PDB file of C-alpha atoms in Angstrom:
ATOM      1  CA  VAL A   1      10.113 -14.559  -1.223  1.00  0.00           C
ATOM      2  CA  GLN A   2      12.122 -16.044  -4.078  1.00  0.00           C
ATOM      3  CA  LEU A   3      12.130 -19.704  -4.996  1.00  0.00           C
ATOM      4  CA  VAL A   4      14.092 -21.279  -7.824  1.00  0.00           C
ATOM      5  CA  GLU A   5      13.408 -24.917  -8.624  1.00  0.00           C
ATOM      6  CA  SER A   6      15.783 -27.003 -10.718  1.00  0.00           C
ATOM      7  CA  GLY A   7      16.686 -30.579 -11.542  1.00  0.00           C
ATOM      8  CA  GLY A   8      13.737 -31.591 -13.667  1.00  0.00           C
ATOM      9  CA  GLY A   9      14.003 -33.304 -17.011  1.00  0.00           C
ATOM     10  CA  LEU A  10      12.986 -36.229 -19.174  1.00  0.00           C
ATOM     11  CA  VAL A  11      13.461 -39.646 -17.614  1.00  0.00           C
ATOM     12  CA  GLN A  12      12.327 -43.158 -18.440  1.00  0.00           C
ATOM     13  CA  PRO A  13       9.892 -45.018 -16.194  1.00  0.00           C
ATOM     14  CA  GLY A  14      11.774 -46.459 -13.247  1.00  0.00           C
ATOM     15  CA  GLY A  15      14.374 -43.716 -13.399  1.00  0.00           C
ATOM     16  CA  SER A  16      15.393 -41.116 -10.828  1.00  0.00           C
ATOM     17  CA  LEU A  17      15.700 -37.374 -10.551  1.00  0.00           C
ATOM     18  CA  ARG A  18      16.726 -35.034  -7.749  1.00  0.00           C
ATOM     19  CA  LEU A  19      14.947 -31.716  -7.584  1.00  0.00           C
ATOM     20  CA  SER A  20      16.369 -28.696  -5.773  1.00  0.00           C
ATOM     21  CA  CYS A  21      14.714 -25.530  -4.586  1.00  0.00           C
ATOM     22  CA  ALA A  22      16.866 -22.542  -3.664  1.00  0.00           C
ATOM     23  CA  ALA A  23      15.020 -20.136  -1.385  1.00  0.00           C
ATOM     24  CA  SER A  24      15.619 -16.553  -0.337  1.00  0.00           C
ATOM     25  CA  GLY A  25      13.753 -13.587   1.042  1.00  0.00           C
ATOM     26  CA  PHE A  26      12.547 -15.223   4.226  1.00  0.00           C
ATOM     27  CA  THR A  27      13.974 -17.055   7.224  1.00  0.00           C
ATOM     28  CA  PHE A  28      14.378 -20.449   5.603  1.00  0.00           C
ATOM     29  CA  SER A  29      15.509 -22.232   8.762  1.00  0.00           C
ATOM     30  CA  SER A  30      12.252 -21.286  10.482  1.00  0.00           C
ATOM     31  CA  ALA A  31       9.956 -22.414   7.697  1.00  0.00           C
ATOM     32  CA  TYR A  32       8.295 -25.667   6.871  1.00  0.00           C
ATOM     33  CA  MET A  33       8.869 -26.372   3.179  1.00  0.00           C
ATOM     34  CA  THR A  34       6.563 -28.180   0.812  1.00  0.00           C
ATOM     35  CA  TRP A  35       6.696 -29.603  -2.680  1.00  0.00           C
ATOM     36  CA  VAL A  36       3.559 -29.598  -4.796  1.00  0.00           C
ATOM     37  CA  ARG A  37       3.005 -30.569  -8.418  1.00  0.00           C
ATOM     38  CA  GLN A  38       0.640 -29.910 -11.271  1.00  0.00           C
ATOM     39  CA  GLY A  39       0.178 -32.588 -13.879  1.00  0.00           C
ATOM     40  CA  PRO A  40      -1.169 -31.923 -17.370  1.00  0.00           C
ATOM     41  CA  GLY A  41      -4.790 -30.883 -17.121  1.00  0.00           C
ATOM     42  CA  LYS A  42      -4.818 -31.295 -13.349  1.00  0.00           C
ATOM     43  CA  GLY A  43      -4.891 -29.047 -10.309  1.00  0.00           C
ATOM     44  CA  LEU A  44      -2.130 -28.612  -7.774  1.00  0.00           C
ATOM     45  CA  GLU A  45      -1.340 -31.737  -5.798  1.00  0.00           C
ATOM     46  CA  TRP A  46       0.501 -31.856  -2.476  1.00  0.00           C
ATOM     47  CA  VAL A  47       3.579 -34.084  -2.601  1.00  0.00           C
ATOM     48  CA  SER A  48       5.633 -33.701   0.570  1.00  0.00           C
ATOM     49  CA  THR A  49       6.387 -31.411   3.516  1.00  0.00           C
ATOM     50  CA  ILE A  50       9.410 -31.158   5.767  1.00  0.00           C
ATOM     51  CA  ALA A  51       9.566 -29.360   9.112  1.00  0.00           C
ATOM     52  CA  ASN A  52      11.937 -26.433   9.574  1.00  0.00           C
ATOM     53  CA  ASP A  53      14.498 -28.612  11.331  1.00  0.00           C
ATOM     54  CA  GLY A  54      13.782 -31.752   9.350  1.00  0.00           C
ATOM     55  CA  SER A  55      12.327 -33.503  12.386  1.00  0.00           C
ATOM     56  CA  ASN A  56       8.967 -34.178  10.786  1.00  0.00           C
ATOM     57  CA  ILE A  57       8.380 -35.295   7.228  1.00  0.00           C
ATOM     58  CA  TYR A  58       5.137 -36.017   5.461  1.00  0.00           C
ATOM     59  CA  TYR A  59       4.409 -37.652   2.110  1.00  0.00           C
ATOM     60  CA  ALA A  60       1.380 -38.107  -0.070  1.00  0.00           C
ATOM     61  CA  ASP A  61       0.460 -41.769  -0.284  1.00  0.00           C
ATOM     62  CA  PHE A  62       1.258 -41.935  -3.973  1.00  0.00           C
ATOM     63  CA  VAL A  63       4.956 -41.098  -3.396  1.00  0.00           C
ATOM     64  CA  LYS A  64       5.646 -42.966  -0.158  1.00  0.00           C
ATOM     65  CA  GLY A  65       8.620 -45.250  -0.527  1.00  0.00           C
ATOM     66  CA  ARG A  66       9.684 -43.596  -3.780  1.00  0.00           C
ATOM     67  CA  PHE A  67      10.346 -39.936  -2.975  1.00  0.00           C
ATOM     68  CA  THR A  68      12.520 -38.461  -0.208  1.00  0.00           C
ATOM     69  CA  ILE A  69      12.394 -34.849   0.903  1.00  0.00           C
ATOM     70  CA  SER A  70      15.365 -33.255   2.650  1.00  0.00           C
ATOM     71  CA  ARG A  71      16.791 -29.827   3.329  1.00  0.00           C
ATOM     72  CA  ASP A  72      20.037 -28.000   3.919  1.00  0.00           C
ATOM     73  CA  ASN A  73      19.391 -24.966   6.098  1.00  0.00           C
ATOM     74  CA  ALA A  74      22.947 -23.736   5.645  1.00  0.00           C
ATOM     75  CA  LYS A  75      22.286 -23.442   1.918  1.00  0.00           C
ATOM     76  CA  ASN A  76      18.617 -22.426   2.103  1.00  0.00           C
ATOM     77  CA  THR A  77      17.762 -25.346  -0.138  1.00  0.00           C
ATOM     78  CA  VAL A  78      15.174 -28.096  -0.076  1.00  0.00           C
ATOM     79  CA  PHE A  79      15.475 -31.250  -2.151  1.00  0.00           C
ATOM     80  CA  LEU A  80      13.187 -33.927  -3.509  1.00  0.00           C
ATOM     81  CA  GLN A  81      14.835 -37.205  -4.457  1.00  0.00           C
ATOM     82  CA  MET A  82      12.500 -39.069  -6.778  1.00  0.00           C
ATOM     83  CA  ASN A  83      13.076 -42.755  -7.487  1.00  0.00           C
ATOM     84  CA  SER A  84      11.061 -45.393  -9.338  1.00  0.00           C
ATOM     85  CA  LEU A  85       9.401 -42.689 -11.377  1.00  0.00           C
ATOM     86  CA  LYS A  86       6.124 -43.438 -13.122  1.00  0.00           C
ATOM     87  CA  SER A  87       4.404 -41.783 -16.056  1.00  0.00           C
ATOM     88  CA  GLU A  88       1.834 -40.373 -13.661  1.00  0.00           C
ATOM     89  CA  ASP A  89       4.601 -38.417 -11.916  1.00  0.00           C
ATOM     90  CA  THR A  90       4.853 -36.229 -15.009  1.00  0.00           C
ATOM     91  CA  ALA A  91       4.149 -32.709 -13.760  1.00  0.00           C
ATOM     92  CA  LEU A  92       5.496 -29.268 -13.074  1.00  0.00           C
ATOM     93  CA  TYR A  93       6.981 -29.374  -9.590  1.00  0.00           C
ATOM     94  CA  TYR A  94       7.011 -26.357  -7.286  1.00  0.00           C
ATOM     95  CA  CYS A  95       8.330 -25.696  -3.801  1.00  0.00           C
ATOM     96  CA  ALA A  96       6.983 -23.177  -1.323  1.00  0.00           C
ATOM     97  CA  PRO A  97       7.277 -22.274   2.354  1.00  0.00           C
ATOM     98  CA  GLY A  98       4.506 -23.662   4.493  1.00  0.00           C
ATOM     99  CA  GLY A  99       2.686 -26.899   5.009  1.00  0.00           C
ATOM    100  CA  SER A 100       0.081 -28.703   2.961  1.00  0.00           C
ATOM    101  CA  GLU A 101      -1.966 -25.511   2.726  1.00  0.00           C
ATOM    102  CA  VAL A 102       0.503 -24.456   0.036  1.00  0.00           C
ATOM    103  CA  VAL A 103      -1.601 -26.480  -2.393  1.00  0.00           C
ATOM    104  CA  THR A 104      -4.377 -23.880  -2.083  1.00  0.00           C
ATOM    105  CA  ARG A 105      -2.151 -21.049  -3.315  1.00  0.00           C
ATOM    106  CA  THR A 106      -1.145 -20.183  -6.870  1.00  0.00           C
ATOM    107  CA  PRO A 107       2.578 -20.840  -7.272  1.00  0.00           C
ATOM    108  CA  ARG A 108       4.679 -17.744  -7.797  1.00  0.00           C
ATOM    109  CA  SER A 109       7.806 -19.537  -8.921  1.00  0.00           C
ATOM    110  CA  MET A 110       8.609 -21.094 -12.299  1.00  0.00           C
ATOM    111  CA  GLY A 111       8.717 -24.684 -11.141  1.00  0.00           C
ATOM    112  CA  THR A 112      10.720 -27.453 -12.767  1.00  0.00           C
ATOM    113  CA  GLN A 113       9.238 -29.833 -15.330  1.00  0.00           C
ATOM    114  CA  VAL A 114       9.466 -33.566 -14.792  1.00  0.00           C
ATOM    115  CA  THR A 115       8.504 -35.784 -17.708  1.00  0.00           C
ATOM    116  CA  VAL A 116       8.478 -39.543 -17.307  1.00  0.00           C
ATOM    117  CA  SER A 117       8.239 -41.277 -20.646  1.00  0.00           C
ATOM    118  CA  SER A 118       9.823 -44.075 -22.608  1.00  0.00           C
TER     119      SER A 118
END
C-alpha cells in the first residue's frame, strides 16, 4: 500500500485548501477511504470517510459544512476540500484505506501539513 498526500500549506483563517491522496498497491475502487489528522500535541483524529463508490460519506462534527470528501476511482485519488479553515484545523493530514478504524492505526504515509494562521 502506497499513499501520497499533497496540497497542504499555510493559509489564513477563513481560507481554503484542497488535499489530494494518490493511492496504489491495492484495489482502490473497492476500498473505503478515510482522512485523519494529527494536530500539534494531539492524537490522531478521524475527519471523514467515503465509501468505495462514493455513495456514503461521513464527517466528524467539527468539519461538517466546511469540508467535502470526494474520490476519483479512475485516478486512484481521494480529495478533501477544506473551506472556512480555522486555526484548530492546523494538523498533519493523512489518508488511508478503511473506515473510521483507521484512526487506531499508526499512519505509514508522510501526510501533508496544513497550517491555519494569520
